[in-house]
Every structure is written in C-alpha cells, then in structure tokens.
GROMACS .gro file of C-alpha atoms in nm:
model
  170
    1UNK     CA    1   0.000   0.000   0.000
    2UNK     CA    2   0.127   0.347  -0.084
    3UNK     CA    3   0.075   0.674   0.100
    4UNK     CA    4   0.077   0.994  -0.105
    5UNK     CA    5   0.193   1.284   0.112
    6UNK     CA    6   0.081   1.646   0.117
    7UNK     CA    7   0.416   1.798   0.198
    8UNK     CA    8   0.467   2.103   0.415
    9UNK     CA    9   0.522   1.908   0.735
   10UNK     CA   10   0.782   2.018   0.984
   11UNK     CA   11   1.069   1.780   1.050
   12UNK     CA   12   1.034   1.531   1.335
   13UNK     CA   13   0.655   1.503   1.339
   14UNK     CA   14   0.491   1.254   1.574
   15UNK     CA   15   0.267   0.967   1.462
   16UNK     CA   16  -0.027   1.162   1.608
   17UNK     CA   17   0.051   1.455   1.374
   18UNK     CA   18   0.147   1.244   1.070
   19UNK     CA   19  -0.208   1.170   0.955
   20UNK     CA   20  -0.249   1.537   0.871
   21UNK     CA   21   0.019   1.497   0.602
   22UNK     CA   22  -0.128   1.192   0.426
   23UNK     CA   23  -0.314   1.315   0.117
   24UNK     CA   24  -0.431   0.973  -0.002
   25UNK     CA   25  -0.374   0.603  -0.051
   26UNK     CA   26  -0.291   0.392  -0.356
   27UNK     CA   27  -0.157   0.057  -0.468
   28UNK     CA   28   0.218   0.029  -0.520
   29UNK     CA   29   0.367  -0.303  -0.621
   30UNK     CA   30   0.705  -0.305  -0.444
   31UNK     CA   31   0.880  -0.540  -0.685
   32UNK     CA   32   1.248  -0.616  -0.653
   33UNK     CA   33   1.511  -0.857  -0.775
   34UNK     CA   34   1.648  -0.976  -0.442
   35UNK     CA   35   1.758  -1.305  -0.593
   36UNK     CA   36   1.993  -1.112  -0.824
   37UNK     CA   37   2.129  -0.863  -0.574
   38UNK     CA   38   2.155  -1.045  -0.243
   39UNK     CA   39   2.401  -0.949   0.030
   40UNK     CA   40   2.495  -1.136   0.345
   41UNK     CA   41   2.630  -0.829   0.526
   42UNK     CA   42   2.293  -0.656   0.583
   43UNK     CA   43   1.982  -0.762   0.775
   44UNK     CA   44   1.739  -0.785   0.481
   45UNK     CA   45   1.993  -0.955   0.249
   46UNK     CA   46   1.900  -0.740  -0.051
   47UNK     CA   47   2.099  -0.454  -0.196
   48UNK     CA   48   1.911  -0.125  -0.252
   49UNK     CA   49   1.961  -0.152  -0.627
   50UNK     CA   50   1.739  -0.463  -0.627
   51UNK     CA   51   1.437  -0.233  -0.582
   52UNK     CA   52   1.511   0.011  -0.863
   53UNK     CA   53   1.500  -0.164  -1.198
   54UNK     CA   54   1.310  -0.006  -1.488
   55UNK     CA   55   0.930  -0.049  -1.465
   56UNK     CA   56   0.941  -0.151  -1.097
   57UNK     CA   57   0.700   0.012  -0.849
   58UNK     CA   58   0.387   0.038  -1.064
   59UNK     CA   59   0.144   0.280  -0.892
   60UNK     CA   60  -0.229   0.313  -0.929
   61UNK     CA   61  -0.474   0.280  -1.089
   62UNK     CA   62  -0.565   0.593  -0.887
   63UNK     CA   63  -0.514   0.770  -0.554
   64UNK     CA   64  -0.803   0.766  -0.307
   65UNK     CA   65  -0.808   1.090  -0.103
   66UNK     CA   66  -0.771   1.036   0.270
   67UNK     CA   67  -1.123   1.162   0.358
   68UNK     CA   68  -1.263   0.865   0.162
   69UNK     CA   69  -1.027   0.612   0.323
   70UNK     CA   70  -1.023   0.685   0.693
   71UNK     CA   71  -0.957   0.339   0.837
   72UNK     CA   72  -0.776   0.024   0.732
   73UNK     CA   73  -1.039  -0.197   0.895
   74UNK     CA   74  -1.198  -0.435   0.646
   75UNK     CA   75  -0.938  -0.369   0.377
   76UNK     CA   76  -0.754  -0.668   0.231
   77UNK     CA   77  -0.424  -0.670   0.039
   78UNK     CA   78  -0.401  -0.948  -0.219
   79UNK     CA   79  -0.135  -1.050  -0.470
   80UNK     CA   80  -0.176  -1.322  -0.730
   81UNK     CA   81   0.099  -1.454  -0.954
   82UNK     CA   82  -0.039  -1.624  -1.265
   83UNK     CA   83  -0.377  -1.648  -1.092
   84UNK     CA   84  -0.241  -1.817  -0.777
   85UNK     CA   85  -0.285  -1.626  -0.450
   86UNK     CA   86   0.055  -1.555  -0.291
   87UNK     CA   87  -0.040  -1.278  -0.048
   88UNK     CA   88  -0.377  -1.224   0.118
   89UNK     CA   89  -0.366  -1.017   0.435
   90UNK     CA   90  -0.571  -0.757   0.622
   91UNK     CA   91  -0.431  -0.406   0.578
   92UNK     CA   92  -0.487  -0.326   0.945
   93UNK     CA   93  -0.245  -0.602   1.054
   94UNK     CA   94   0.078  -0.417   0.976
   95UNK     CA   95   0.362  -0.391   1.225
   96UNK     CA   96   0.366  -0.012   1.181
   97UNK     CA   97   0.075   0.219   1.106
   98UNK     CA   98   0.079   0.452   0.805
   99UNK     CA   99   0.129   0.737   1.053
  100UNK     CA  100   0.434   0.560   1.201
  101UNK     CA  101   0.589   0.538   0.853
  102UNK     CA  102   0.532   0.908   0.782
  103UNK     CA  103   0.664   1.017   1.123
  104UNK     CA  104   0.973   0.800   1.078
  105UNK     CA  105   1.031   0.940   0.729
  106UNK     CA  106   1.007   1.297   0.866
  107UNK     CA  107   1.300   1.219   1.094
  108UNK     CA  108   1.515   1.125   0.794
  109UNK     CA  109   1.414   1.376   0.525
  110UNK     CA  110   1.179   1.664   0.452
  111UNK     CA  111   0.827   1.558   0.352
  112UNK     CA  112   0.745   1.703   0.010
  113UNK     CA  113   0.411   1.724  -0.169
  114UNK     CA  114   0.361   1.414  -0.382
  115UNK     CA  115   0.613   1.199  -0.193
  116UNK     CA  116   0.518   0.833  -0.197
  117UNK     CA  117   0.579   0.612   0.105
  118UNK     CA  118   0.537   0.236   0.071
  119UNK     CA  119   0.418   0.049   0.379
  120UNK     CA  120   0.577  -0.287   0.299
  121UNK     CA  121   0.451  -0.626   0.198
  122UNK     CA  122   0.226  -0.876   0.369
  123UNK     CA  123   0.358  -1.228   0.430
  124UNK     CA  124   0.406  -1.443   0.122
  125UNK     CA  125   0.665  -1.280  -0.104
  126UNK     CA  126   0.874  -1.480  -0.352
  127UNK     CA  127   1.151  -1.551  -0.102
  128UNK     CA  128   0.902  -1.721   0.131
  129UNK     CA  129   0.772  -1.941  -0.151
  130UNK     CA  130   1.118  -1.995  -0.305
  131UNK     CA  131   0.958  -1.879  -0.629
  132UNK     CA  132   1.081  -1.571  -0.812
  133UNK     CA  133   0.914  -1.382  -1.093
  134UNK     CA  134   1.013  -1.439  -1.453
  135UNK     CA  135   0.927  -1.300  -1.793
  136UNK     CA  136   0.574  -1.402  -1.891
  137UNK     CA  137   0.437  -1.399  -1.534
  138UNK     CA  138   0.127  -1.192  -1.465
  139UNK     CA  139   0.084  -1.008  -1.135
  140UNK     CA  140  -0.256  -0.906  -1.007
  141UNK     CA  141  -0.259  -0.677  -0.703
  142UNK     CA  142  -0.578  -0.567  -0.531
  143UNK     CA  143  -0.647  -0.366  -0.218
  144UNK     CA  144  -1.006  -0.326  -0.106
  145UNK     CA  145  -1.118   0.027  -0.188
  146UNK     CA  146  -0.805   0.112  -0.389
  147UNK     CA  147  -0.871  -0.086  -0.706
  148UNK     CA  148  -0.655  -0.342  -0.877
  149UNK     CA  149  -0.353  -0.360  -1.105
  150UNK     CA  150  -0.245  -0.618  -1.358
  151UNK     CA  151   0.113  -0.625  -1.478
  152UNK     CA  152   0.276  -0.872  -1.715
  153UNK     CA  153   0.648  -0.918  -1.680
  154UNK     CA  154   0.858  -0.888  -1.992
  155UNK     CA  155   1.230  -0.935  -2.037
  156UNK     CA  156   1.429  -0.619  -2.093
  157UNK     CA  157   1.519  -0.576  -2.458
  158UNK     CA  158   1.862  -0.426  -2.512
  159UNK     CA  159   2.169  -0.476  -2.727
  160UNK     CA  160   2.393  -0.321  -2.461
  161UNK     CA  161   2.579  -0.500  -2.183
  162UNK     CA  162   2.648  -0.379  -1.828
  163UNK     CA  163   2.980  -0.205  -1.772
  164UNK     CA  164   3.009  -0.325  -1.411
  165UNK     CA  165   2.846  -0.663  -1.474
  166UNK     CA  166   2.565  -0.846  -1.304
  167UNK     CA  167   2.608  -1.070  -1.003
  168UNK     CA  168   2.671  -1.438  -1.073
  169UNK     CA  169   2.367  -1.663  -1.078
  170UNK     CA  170   2.389  -1.984  -0.880
   0.00000   0.00000   0.00000
C-alpha cells in the first residue's frame, strides 16, 4: 500500500501529527530482484539496487483521497501470480501504522508534496515461496477500496551489456 503525502510538514513530526500529512492512498507493487542482488552483510539480504529496476513500483490505478479512506479496517491486500494467491492479508495487521511510517520518514528527510511512502509487503513474497518472478508472469494486485492492477512481466530488450556486470547466478 502506498501513502501519497501532502508535503509542508515540519521535520520530526509525531505519529499523532502524521495523519495530517497523508493526502491519499494507492496501490504500489514493491517489486524487486532480491535473488539477483543479495548481500549477506545486511539484515534484509537485498541490496538497494534490487528495488530500482526499470518499470518496478507500478502505482495506481488511482489515488483515493484520505477523507474517503479513513480506516484500514476491512481492507484486504491481495497478490496473485499467474492467478495463484501468494499474499492475502488484512491491511490493518501491519507492524507499523501509516502514521508511524510518515513520522519516521520525517526524521530522515523533509516531507514534500507528492512523496510516496510504501508500507511494505504482507507475508508471502517470492523468497518465502522460493519462487521468483520471470518473464511471462502476470501479477494481479488488489487492495479493497483502492482498485486493482495487472502487470505482465517482460524481459528487458537491449543490445547493450552492463559495464560493471551483473552478479553471478547460482
């Protein structure tokens, strides 16, 4: 789930204040290639670059303004890969609230209008299943009240090769 921020907040806001700086909610598919860019020297085992490939982080289909989405109760987050449910979890069962995320972000950087904060994934990502996405897979993401997305994975088409190389595949 994504939070679209209003901006204009002071630095170091509290979770009680943070809700005033959430403009709306949307779907964001937080895709990454952790199997290609794993690291053993950090807690989450994935390098930051794993989350920033072209076409990753599809957003939408729209943003629901906060006044129309005032509670996470009754909202379900669901992800299907090729029609098979991989994630199906209540949005109100997150470790941190949306307000916690925004308050934490305000301690690290200024909150600007249009900033997008992602709240993380429910249980059931590819690492849990030992199944990673590949070209030809179709992802369907749905969050109650926020719509649904469908994305088909395609292999990158290029005649160029990386200067620094890709990590070895095992």
